[in-house]
Coordinates of C-alpha atoms and ligand atoms in Angstrom, one line a residue:
M1 CA -56.4 24.8 61.1
R2 CA -54.0 23.7 58.5
L3 CA -50.7 21.6 59.5
Q4 CA -48.2 24.2 58.2
R5 CA -48.3 27.9 57.4
Y6 CA -45.9 29.8 55.2
E7 CA -45.7 33.6 54.6
I8 CA -45.4 34.4 50.9
C9 CA -44.7 37.7 49.7
A10 CA -46.3 38.0 46.3
L11 CA -44.9 41.0 44.1
P12 CA -47.0 40.9 40.9
G13 CA -45.3 44.0 39.4
D14 CA -46.1 45.5 35.9
G15 CA -47.3 44.4 32.5
I16 CA -48.5 40.7 32.5
G17 CA -47.1 40.2 36.2
P18 CA -50.5 40.5 38.0
E19 CA -52.6 37.9 35.7
I20 CA -49.7 35.4 35.7
M21 CA -49.3 35.9 39.3
R22 CA -53.1 35.1 39.9
V23 CA -52.7 32.0 38.1
A24 CA -49.5 31.0 40.2
L25 CA -51.2 31.8 43.7
D26 CA -54.4 29.8 42.6
V27 CA -52.1 26.8 41.9
L28 CA -50.1 27.3 45.0
H29 CA -53.5 27.2 46.8
A30 CA -54.8 24.1 45.1
V31 CA -51.5 22.5 46.0
G32 CA -51.8 23.6 49.7
R33 CA -55.3 22.2 49.8
K34 CA -54.3 18.8 48.9
H35 CA -51.0 18.8 51.5
D36 CA -52.8 20.7 54.2
I37 CA -50.4 23.4 53.9
E38 CA -51.6 27.3 54.3
F39 CA -50.0 29.7 52.1
A40 CA -50.5 33.1 53.6
C41 CA -50.0 35.3 50.4
T42 CA -49.4 39.1 50.9
E43 CA -49.1 41.1 47.8
A44 CA -46.8 44.5 47.7
L45 CA -45.8 46.8 45.0
I46 CA -42.4 46.7 43.1
G47 CA -41.4 48.4 39.8
G48 CA -43.6 50.7 37.7
C49 CA -46.6 50.5 39.6
A50 CA -44.4 51.4 43.0
I51 CA -43.0 54.5 41.3
D52 CA -46.7 55.5 40.3
A53 CA -47.8 55.0 43.9
C54 CA -44.8 56.1 45.9
G55 CA -42.2 57.5 43.6
C56 CA -39.8 54.8 44.0
A57 CA -39.4 51.1 42.4
L58 CA -38.7 49.4 45.8
P59 CA -40.6 51.1 48.7
E60 CA -39.2 50.2 52.0
A61 CA -42.7 48.5 53.2
T62 CA -41.9 46.1 50.3
L63 CA -38.5 45.3 51.3
D64 CA -39.6 44.8 54.9
L65 CA -42.3 42.4 53.9
A66 CA -40.0 40.4 51.7
R67 CA -37.5 40.3 54.4
S68 CA -40.1 38.9 57.0
A69 CA -41.5 36.3 54.4
D70 CA -40.6 32.8 54.1
A71 CA -40.3 33.4 50.2
V72 CA -40.7 36.0 47.8
L73 CA -42.6 35.2 44.4
L74 CA -42.3 37.9 41.9
G75 CA -43.9 38.5 38.6
A76 CA -42.2 41.1 36.3
V77 CA -41.4 44.8 36.2
G78 CA -41.2 47.4 33.6
G79 CA -43.0 48.8 30.6
P80 CA -42.9 51.9 28.1
R81 CA -44.6 54.1 30.4
W82 CA -41.7 54.1 32.7
D83 CA -39.1 54.0 30.0
T84 CA -36.4 56.8 30.2
V85 CA -32.9 57.7 29.1
D86 CA -32.8 60.0 31.9
P87 CA -30.2 58.5 34.5
D88 CA -31.7 60.4 37.2
K89 CA -35.3 59.1 36.9
P90 CA -36.5 56.0 38.8
R91 CA -36.8 53.0 36.6
P92 CA -38.8 49.8 37.5
E93 CA -35.9 47.6 36.8
D94 CA -34.3 49.5 40.0
G95 CA -37.0 47.9 42.0
L96 CA -35.7 44.3 41.2
L97 CA -32.2 44.7 41.3
G98 CA -32.5 46.4 44.5
M99 CA -34.3 43.4 45.9
R100 CA -31.7 41.0 44.5
K101 CA -28.8 43.2 46.3
E102 CA -30.7 43.9 49.4
L103 CA -31.6 40.1 50.2
G104 CA -28.1 39.1 48.9
L105 CA -29.5 36.8 46.0
Y106 CA -26.3 36.1 44.3
A107 CA -27.2 32.8 43.0
N108 CA -29.7 32.7 40.2
L109 CA -30.8 29.2 38.9
R110 CA -32.7 29.1 35.5
P111 CA -33.5 25.5 34.3
V112 CA -33.9 25.1 30.6
R113 CA -35.9 22.0 30.1
V114 CA -37.1 20.8 26.5
Y115 CA -40.6 19.3 27.1
D116 CA -41.0 16.2 24.7
A117 CA -44.5 17.6 23.7
L118 CA -43.1 20.7 22.7
V119 CA -39.9 19.9 20.6
D120 CA -41.7 21.1 17.7
A121 CA -42.2 24.5 19.3
S122 CA -38.6 25.4 19.1
P123 CA -37.5 26.8 15.8
L124 CA -34.4 24.6 15.9
K125 CA -34.4 21.2 14.8
P126 CA -36.4 19.0 17.0
D127 CA -33.2 16.4 17.0
A128 CA -31.2 19.0 18.2
V129 CA -33.4 20.2 21.0
R130 CA -35.0 16.9 22.2
G131 CA -34.1 16.1 25.8
C132 CA -31.9 19.2 26.4
D133 CA -32.0 19.8 30.2
I134 CA -29.6 22.6 31.1
L135 CA -29.1 24.4 34.3
I136 CA -27.8 28.1 33.9
V137 CA -26.5 29.1 37.1
R138 CA -26.2 32.9 36.7
E139 CA -24.1 35.4 39.3
L140 CA -26.6 37.7 40.3
T141 CA -25.4 40.5 42.4
G142 CA -22.2 41.5 40.9
G143 CA -20.5 42.3 37.6
L144 CA -21.8 45.2 35.2
Y145 CA -25.1 45.4 37.0
F146 CA -23.8 46.6 40.3
G147 CA -20.4 48.2 39.2
E148 CA -20.3 52.0 39.0
H149 CA -22.9 53.6 36.5
K150 CA -22.0 57.0 35.5
T151 CA -22.9 59.6 32.9
I152 CA -21.1 62.9 32.7
E153 CA -22.3 65.5 30.5
G154 CA -20.0 68.2 28.7
V155 CA -16.7 66.1 28.5
A156 CA -14.3 67.8 26.1
G157 CA -13.5 65.6 23.3
A158 CA -16.6 63.2 24.2
G159 CA -18.8 64.8 21.4
V160 CA -18.8 64.3 17.5
G161 CA -15.9 65.9 15.9
A162 CA -14.0 66.3 19.3
A163 CA -16.6 68.7 20.6
M164 CA -17.8 68.6 24.2
G165 CA -20.2 65.5 24.6
A166 CA -21.4 63.1 27.1
H167 CA -19.6 60.2 28.4
A168 CA -20.9 57.0 30.2
H169 CA -19.4 54.1 31.9
D170 CA -20.4 50.9 33.7
I171 CA -17.7 49.3 35.7
M172 CA -17.7 45.4 35.6
E173 CA -16.0 44.3 39.0
Y174 CA -15.8 40.7 40.9
D175 CA -14.2 39.7 43.8
E176 CA -12.8 36.4 44.4
Y177 CA -15.6 35.3 47.0
E178 CA -18.4 36.3 44.9
I179 CA -16.8 34.1 42.0
E180 CA -16.1 31.2 44.6
R181 CA -19.6 31.0 46.2
I182 CA -21.5 30.9 42.8
A183 CA -19.3 28.4 41.3
R184 CA -19.8 26.2 44.5
R185 CA -23.5 26.4 43.9
A186 CA -23.0 25.3 40.2
F187 CA -20.6 22.4 41.3
E188 CA -23.3 21.2 43.9
A189 CA -25.9 21.5 41.5
A190 CA -24.1 19.3 38.8
T191 CA -23.4 16.7 41.2
I192 CA -27.2 15.8 41.5
R193 CA -27.4 16.3 37.5
Q194 CA -25.1 15.1 34.7
G195 CA -22.0 16.0 36.5
K196 CA -20.8 18.5 33.9
V197 CA -20.2 22.5 34.5
T198 CA -19.2 24.5 31.5
S199 CA -18.0 27.6 33.1
V200 CA -18.4 30.8 30.7
D201 CA -16.3 33.7 30.6
K202 CA -14.4 36.2 28.3
A203 CA -11.0 35.2 29.8
N204 CA -9.4 36.2 26.2
V205 CA -10.1 39.7 26.7
L206 CA -11.5 40.6 30.5
D207 CA -9.4 40.7 33.8
T208 CA -12.6 39.6 35.4
G209 CA -12.9 36.8 32.9
R210 CA -9.4 35.5 33.9
L211 CA -10.1 35.7 37.7
W212 CA -13.3 33.9 37.3
R213 CA -11.5 31.1 35.3
K214 CA -8.9 30.7 38.1
V215 CA -11.3 30.8 41.1
V216 CA -13.7 28.3 39.2
H217 CA -10.8 25.9 38.7
R218 CA -9.8 26.0 42.4
V219 CA -13.4 25.3 43.3
A220 CA -13.4 22.5 40.4
A221 CA -10.5 20.8 42.3
E222 CA -12.8 20.0 45.1
Y223 CA -15.1 18.2 42.9
P224 CA -13.0 15.6 41.0
D225 CA -16.0 13.6 39.8
I226 CA -17.6 16.7 38.0
E227 CA -16.4 17.3 34.6
I228 CA -15.2 21.0 34.0
V229 CA -15.1 22.8 30.6
D230 CA -14.0 26.7 30.0
M231 CA -15.9 28.3 27.2
L232 CA -15.8 31.8 25.8
V233 CA -19.1 33.7 25.8
D234 CA -19.3 34.4 22.1
N235 CA -18.4 30.5 21.5
C236 CA -21.1 29.5 24.1
A237 CA -23.9 31.8 22.3
M238 CA -23.1 29.8 19.3
Q239 CA -22.9 26.1 20.8
L240 CA -26.3 26.6 22.6
I241 CA -27.9 26.7 19.0
M242 CA -25.4 24.4 17.2
N243 CA -25.1 21.6 19.8
P244 CA -27.2 22.3 23.0
G245 CA -27.1 18.8 24.0
Q246 CA -23.4 19.3 25.3
F247 CA -24.6 21.1 28.0
D248 CA -25.6 20.5 31.8
V249 CA -24.9 23.2 34.1
I250 CA -23.7 26.5 32.6
L251 CA -21.8 28.7 35.2
T252 CA -21.5 32.2 34.2
E253 CA -21.7 35.8 35.5
N254 CA -24.3 38.2 35.5
T255 CA -24.5 40.0 32.2
F256 CA -23.5 36.7 30.2
G257 CA -26.2 34.7 32.2
D258 CA -28.9 37.5 31.3
I259 CA -28.1 37.2 27.7
L260 CA -27.6 33.4 27.4
S261 CA -30.8 32.7 29.3
D262 CA -32.9 34.5 26.8
E263 CA -31.3 32.6 24.1
A264 CA -31.6 29.4 25.6
S265 CA -35.1 29.8 26.1
V266 CA -35.5 29.3 22.2
L267 CA -34.5 25.6 22.7
A268 CA -37.6 25.4 25.1
G269 CA -39.8 27.1 22.7
S270 CA -40.8 30.1 24.7
L271 CA -39.4 32.5 27.1
G272 CA -42.7 32.2 28.8
L273 CA -41.8 28.5 30.0
L274 CA -38.4 29.6 31.9
A275 CA -38.5 29.9 35.6
S276 CA -35.9 31.0 38.1
A277 CA -34.8 30.7 41.8
S278 CA -32.6 33.7 43.2
L279 CA -31.0 32.1 46.3
G280 CA -28.6 33.8 49.0
D281 CA -28.3 32.9 52.4
G282 CA -31.5 34.5 53.6
T283 CA -35.1 34.7 52.1
S284 CA -35.0 33.4 48.4
L285 CA -36.9 35.0 45.4
F286 CA -38.6 33.3 42.5
E287 CA -39.6 34.7 39.5
P288 CA -39.9 33.9 35.7
C289 CA -37.1 34.8 33.4
H290 CA -39.3 36.9 30.8
G291 CA -40.1 40.5 31.3
S292 CA -43.8 42.3 31.5
A293 CA -44.5 41.9 28.1
P294 CA -46.7 45.1 28.2
D295 CA -47.9 44.7 24.5
I296 CA -49.7 41.5 25.6
A297 CA -50.8 42.8 29.2
G298 CA -54.5 42.3 30.4
K299 CA -55.5 40.4 27.2
N300 CA -55.5 37.0 28.8
I301 CA -53.1 35.8 26.3
A302 CA -49.8 35.6 28.4
N303 CA -48.3 32.3 29.3
P304 CA -48.5 31.8 32.9
L305 CA -46.3 28.7 33.0
A306 CA -43.0 30.3 33.9
Q307 CA -44.7 31.9 36.7
V308 CA -46.2 28.6 37.8
L309 CA -42.9 26.9 37.6
S310 CA -41.4 29.7 39.6
A311 CA -43.9 28.8 42.1
A312 CA -43.0 25.2 42.1
M313 CA -39.2 26.3 42.4
M314 CA -40.3 28.3 45.6
L315 CA -42.0 25.1 46.9
A316 CA -38.6 23.0 46.3
H317 CA -35.9 25.5 47.1
G318 CA -37.4 27.9 49.3
L319 CA -39.7 25.9 51.6
D320 CA -38.5 22.3 51.2
L321 CA -41.9 21.0 50.0
D322 CA -40.4 18.7 47.5
E323 CA -43.6 16.7 47.1
A324 CA -45.7 19.8 46.6
A325 CA -43.3 21.0 44.1
S326 CA -43.4 17.7 42.2
D327 CA -47.3 18.0 42.1
V328 CA -47.2 21.3 40.3
T329 CA -44.4 20.2 37.7
R330 CA -46.4 16.9 37.0
A331 CA -49.3 19.0 36.6
V332 CA -47.8 21.2 34.1
D333 CA -46.2 18.1 32.2
A334 CA -49.6 16.5 32.3
V335 CA -51.2 19.7 30.7
L336 CA -48.5 20.0 28.0
A337 CA -48.9 16.1 27.3
D338 CA -52.5 16.6 26.8
G339 CA -51.9 19.0 24.1
W340 CA -53.0 22.2 25.8
R341 CA -51.1 25.5 24.7
T342 CA -51.1 29.1 24.9
A343 CA -50.6 31.2 22.0
D344 CA -46.7 31.4 22.4
I345 CA -46.2 27.6 22.3
A346 CA -49.1 26.8 19.8
Q347 CA -47.9 25.5 16.3
D348 CA -49.7 25.4 12.9
T349 CA -50.8 22.0 13.7
T350 CA -52.5 23.0 17.1
D351 CA -56.2 22.9 16.8
A352 CA -57.6 26.3 17.9
A353 CA -59.8 24.5 20.7
H354 CA -56.6 23.5 22.4
V355 CA -55.1 27.1 22.5
L356 CA -56.0 28.5 26.1
G357 CA -55.8 31.8 27.7
T358 CA -53.9 32.8 30.8
R359 CA -56.6 31.8 33.3
E360 CA -57.8 28.7 31.5
M361 CA -54.2 27.4 31.3
G362 CA -54.3 28.1 35.1
E363 CA -57.5 26.2 35.6
R364 CA -56.1 23.0 33.8
I365 CA -53.2 23.0 35.9
V366 CA -55.4 23.3 39.2
A367 CA -57.7 20.6 37.9
C368 CA -54.8 18.2 37.1
I369 CA -53.5 18.9 41.0
E370 CA -57.0 18.2 42.3
E371 CA -57.1 15.0 40.2
E372 CA -53.7 14.0 41.3
R373 CA -52.4 13.6 38.0
Ligands
IPM1 C1 -33.8 39.0 33.9 C2 -34.2 40.3 33.5 C3 -33.8 41.3 34.5 C4 -32.0 41.3 34.4 C5 -34.3 43.0 34.1 C6 -35.6 43.0 34.1 C7 -33.5 43.8 35.1 O1 -34.0 40.5 32.2 O2 -34.3 38.8 35.2 O3 -33.2 38.3 33.1 O4 -31.5 41.9 33.6 O5 -31.6 40.6 35.1
MG2 MG1 -33.0 38.9 31.3

């Protein structure tokens, strides 16, 4: 009988999801053996595979399992098979968005850390990215994603040449409380980091941006030791490439956070390295920032590190198992320092024998944990 037991809801999803999830679960079990912790993992369907099996992207059984678990670990959803421009057809992404909404996961933490061993993997100059350590705090249950989405066919004047045509809109909304609670998460995070929050908005154009700025500054007043900088989102997109070293915590709303986090992954060398934690007031969810990469699915070439690092975030943020979490991040550090790479982070100078498949990368990490490196 193990000392501790945790129920994990594992949602592999589509594309590369199942193969990277396999690796993450192997790593989890390895760290569990070391600390005498049992991770009881139960898998369920979400996304495209759920549409195929049940006709909807988020079956009730999956939601129930997630709610009753100690934490949820998710792979990725989506793929061309389910792509549709018909707004009435189910989409794999609805599964993920539904899960975020239903579990109230309003705070999405996306750490972007540049590994010393990988400074050359970024297309940016090594001197610009070396040492970068950014935490993107993305609001996750508001904004454009969850405002009204509507398509109306046959609207007078909406067509070409003022003929009848289709109209579509997506409404961006924020309530004060939604901004306040995510801002607080960002300032709290900054207190145990470098003490700086860059709040990113579009206050020169959007009302939601002006409310964002006002509320963020009210919260900032409670944290006099934290430096607060406002930045417009277009400028932030440029600054992330020009001078990424200026950032500590980036606080931003849902859509901007989605875009900026993909951009920031370029600093680290690959989107395949970016993990995330989605937190609310109940069960938390952990998932890589990348998508399901259907073009490389099933080929054993996907980078499993974002999924493994998401499992590490789950250990730290979801289960309060800080030591186990450090074992995983340390093992990832060691494997990278030893020169092991998946194809996405291999460089011209990497010798072919050091380029590993998805499973083999997982085996290296497990070996490091077992060797206590
Ligand atoms: C992400 C993804 C999702 C998002 C998609 C898959 C709905 O891009 O987590 O960044 O837009 O939030
Ligand atoms: Mg995204």
